[in-house]
mmCIF file of C-alpha atoms in Angstrom:
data_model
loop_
_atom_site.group_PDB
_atom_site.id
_atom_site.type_symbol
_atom_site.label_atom_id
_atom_site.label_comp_id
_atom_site.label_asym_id
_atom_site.label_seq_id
_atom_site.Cartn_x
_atom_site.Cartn_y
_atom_site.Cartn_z
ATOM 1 C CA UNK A 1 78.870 102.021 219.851
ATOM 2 C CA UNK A 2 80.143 100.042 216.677
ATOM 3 C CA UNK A 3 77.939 101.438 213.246
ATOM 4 C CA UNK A 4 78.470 100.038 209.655
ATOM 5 C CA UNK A 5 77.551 102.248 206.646
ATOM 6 C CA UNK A 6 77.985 99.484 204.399
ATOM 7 C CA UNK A 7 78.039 100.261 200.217
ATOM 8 C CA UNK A 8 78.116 103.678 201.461
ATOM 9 C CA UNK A 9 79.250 105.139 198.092
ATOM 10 C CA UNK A 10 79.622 108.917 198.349
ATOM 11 C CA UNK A 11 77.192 108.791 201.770
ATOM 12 C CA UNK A 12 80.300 109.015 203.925
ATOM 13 C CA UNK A 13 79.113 109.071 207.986
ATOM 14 C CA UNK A 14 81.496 110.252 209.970
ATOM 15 C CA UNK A 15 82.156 108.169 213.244
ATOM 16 C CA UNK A 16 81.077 105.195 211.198
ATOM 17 C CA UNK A 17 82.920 102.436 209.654
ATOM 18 C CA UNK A 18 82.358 103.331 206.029
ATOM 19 C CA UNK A 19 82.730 100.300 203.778
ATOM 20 C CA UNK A 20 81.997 99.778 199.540
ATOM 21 C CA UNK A 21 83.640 97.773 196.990
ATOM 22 C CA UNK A 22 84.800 101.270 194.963
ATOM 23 C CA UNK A 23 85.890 103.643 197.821
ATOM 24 C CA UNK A 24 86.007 107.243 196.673
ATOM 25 C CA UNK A 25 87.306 108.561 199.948
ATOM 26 C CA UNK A 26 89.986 107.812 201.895
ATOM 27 C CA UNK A 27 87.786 107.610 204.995
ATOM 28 C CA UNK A 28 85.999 104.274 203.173
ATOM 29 C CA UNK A 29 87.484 101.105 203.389
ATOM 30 C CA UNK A 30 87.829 98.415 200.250
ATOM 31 C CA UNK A 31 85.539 95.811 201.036
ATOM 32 C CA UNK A 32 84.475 92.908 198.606
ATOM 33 C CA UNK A 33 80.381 92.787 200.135
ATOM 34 C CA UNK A 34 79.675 89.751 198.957
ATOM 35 C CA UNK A 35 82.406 87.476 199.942
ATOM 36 C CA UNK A 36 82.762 87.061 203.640
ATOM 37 C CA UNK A 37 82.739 90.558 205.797
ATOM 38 C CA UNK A 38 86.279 91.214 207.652
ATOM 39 C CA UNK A 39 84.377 91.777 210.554
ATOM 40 C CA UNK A 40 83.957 89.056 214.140
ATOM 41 C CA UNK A 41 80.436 87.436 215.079
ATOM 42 C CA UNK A 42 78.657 90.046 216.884
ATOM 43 C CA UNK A 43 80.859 92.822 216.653
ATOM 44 C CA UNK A 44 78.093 95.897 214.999
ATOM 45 C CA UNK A 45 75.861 97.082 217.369
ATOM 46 C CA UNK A 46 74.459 99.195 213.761
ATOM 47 C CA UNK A 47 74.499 98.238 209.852
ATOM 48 C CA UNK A 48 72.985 101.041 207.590
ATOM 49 C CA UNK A 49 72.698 101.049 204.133
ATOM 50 C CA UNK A 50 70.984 103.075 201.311
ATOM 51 C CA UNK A 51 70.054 102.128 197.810
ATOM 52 C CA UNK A 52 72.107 99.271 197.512
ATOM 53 C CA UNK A 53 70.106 96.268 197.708
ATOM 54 C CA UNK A 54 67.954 96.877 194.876
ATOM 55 C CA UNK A 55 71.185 96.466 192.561
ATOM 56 C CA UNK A 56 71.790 92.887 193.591
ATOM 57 C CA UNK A 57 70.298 89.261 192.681
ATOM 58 C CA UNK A 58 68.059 87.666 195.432
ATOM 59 C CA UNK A 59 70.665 85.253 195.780
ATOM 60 C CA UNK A 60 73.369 88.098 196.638
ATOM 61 C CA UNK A 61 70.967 90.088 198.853
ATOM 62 C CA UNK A 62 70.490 86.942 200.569
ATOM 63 C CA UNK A 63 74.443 86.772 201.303
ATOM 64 C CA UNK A 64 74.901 90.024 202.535
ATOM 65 C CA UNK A 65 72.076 90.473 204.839
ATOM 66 C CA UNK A 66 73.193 87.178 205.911
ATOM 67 C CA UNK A 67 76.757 88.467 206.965
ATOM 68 C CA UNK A 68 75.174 91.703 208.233
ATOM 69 C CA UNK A 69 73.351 89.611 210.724
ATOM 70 C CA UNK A 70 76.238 87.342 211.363
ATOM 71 C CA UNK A 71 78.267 90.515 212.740
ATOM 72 C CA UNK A 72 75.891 92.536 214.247
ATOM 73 C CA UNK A 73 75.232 91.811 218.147
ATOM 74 C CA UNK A 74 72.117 89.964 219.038
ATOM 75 C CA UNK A 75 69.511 92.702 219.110
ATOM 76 C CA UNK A 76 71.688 94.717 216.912
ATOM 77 C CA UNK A 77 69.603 97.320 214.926
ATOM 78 C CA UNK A 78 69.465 97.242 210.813
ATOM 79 C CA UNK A 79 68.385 100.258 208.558
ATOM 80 C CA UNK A 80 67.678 99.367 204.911
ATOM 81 C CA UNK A 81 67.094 102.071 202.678
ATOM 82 C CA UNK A 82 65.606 100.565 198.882
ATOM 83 C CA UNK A 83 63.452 103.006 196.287
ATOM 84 C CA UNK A 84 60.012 103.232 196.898
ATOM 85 C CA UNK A 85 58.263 101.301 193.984
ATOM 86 C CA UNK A 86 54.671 102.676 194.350
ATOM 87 C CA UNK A 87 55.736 105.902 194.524
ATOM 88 C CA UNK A 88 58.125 105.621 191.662
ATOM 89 C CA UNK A 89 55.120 103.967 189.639
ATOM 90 C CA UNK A 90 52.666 106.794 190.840
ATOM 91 C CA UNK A 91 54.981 109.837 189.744
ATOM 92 C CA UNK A 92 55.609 107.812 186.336
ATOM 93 C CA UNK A 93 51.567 107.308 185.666
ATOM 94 C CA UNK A 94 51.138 110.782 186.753
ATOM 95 C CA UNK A 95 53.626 112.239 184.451
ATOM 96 C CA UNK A 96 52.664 109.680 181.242
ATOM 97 C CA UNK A 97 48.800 111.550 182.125
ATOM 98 C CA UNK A 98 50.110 114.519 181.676
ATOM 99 C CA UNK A 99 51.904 113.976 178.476
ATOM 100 C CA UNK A 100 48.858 112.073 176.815
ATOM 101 C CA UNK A 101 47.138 115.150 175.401
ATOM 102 C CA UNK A 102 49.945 115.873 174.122
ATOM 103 C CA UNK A 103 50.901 112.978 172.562
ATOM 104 C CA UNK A 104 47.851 111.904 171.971
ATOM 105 C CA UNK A 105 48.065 109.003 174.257
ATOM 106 C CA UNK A 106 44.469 106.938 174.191
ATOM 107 C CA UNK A 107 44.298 104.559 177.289
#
């Protein structure tokens, strides 16, 4: 099975192919991710990443999940891994609560 940890930064997998424009491993390979992917049509049968997308334009996001799908195999699986927004938003209203008697925070 072919697996692609792409922009895997310091989440290294072993038995994967570990690509990211900065490699700070030799084990991860210099790869420009949004220019054309050095890969064949169909040649993933797995593309992960984690906290990656959220970084990029729409327009870039666009391009790379476009080349991910170009090179994995039909029925080829994806895992996307982005922040949690409500949850983010929920631990930051919960915390401001907190701090408003404090602060004297009115509403």
């Amino acid at each position: 099975m072919k697996m692609l940890n792409f922009a895997c930064g310091a989440r290294i997998a072993k038995g994967w192919e570990n690509i990211d424009f900065s490699p700070i491993d030799k084990n991860v390979k210099k790869v420009n991710l949004l220019s054309q992917l050095p890969y064949k049509e169909n040649y993933f049968d797995v593309a992960y990443s984690s906290h990656f997308l959220e970084h990029l334009t729409p327009e870039n996001a666009r391009k790379i999940l476009a080349e991910i799908k170009r090179i994995l195999k039909p029925n080829g699986i994806l895992r996307i891994v982005v922040p949690d927004l409500e949850n983010l938003c929920g631990n930051y209203l919960q915390s401001l609560n907190k701090l408003k008697p404090l602060i004297g925070g009115g509403g």
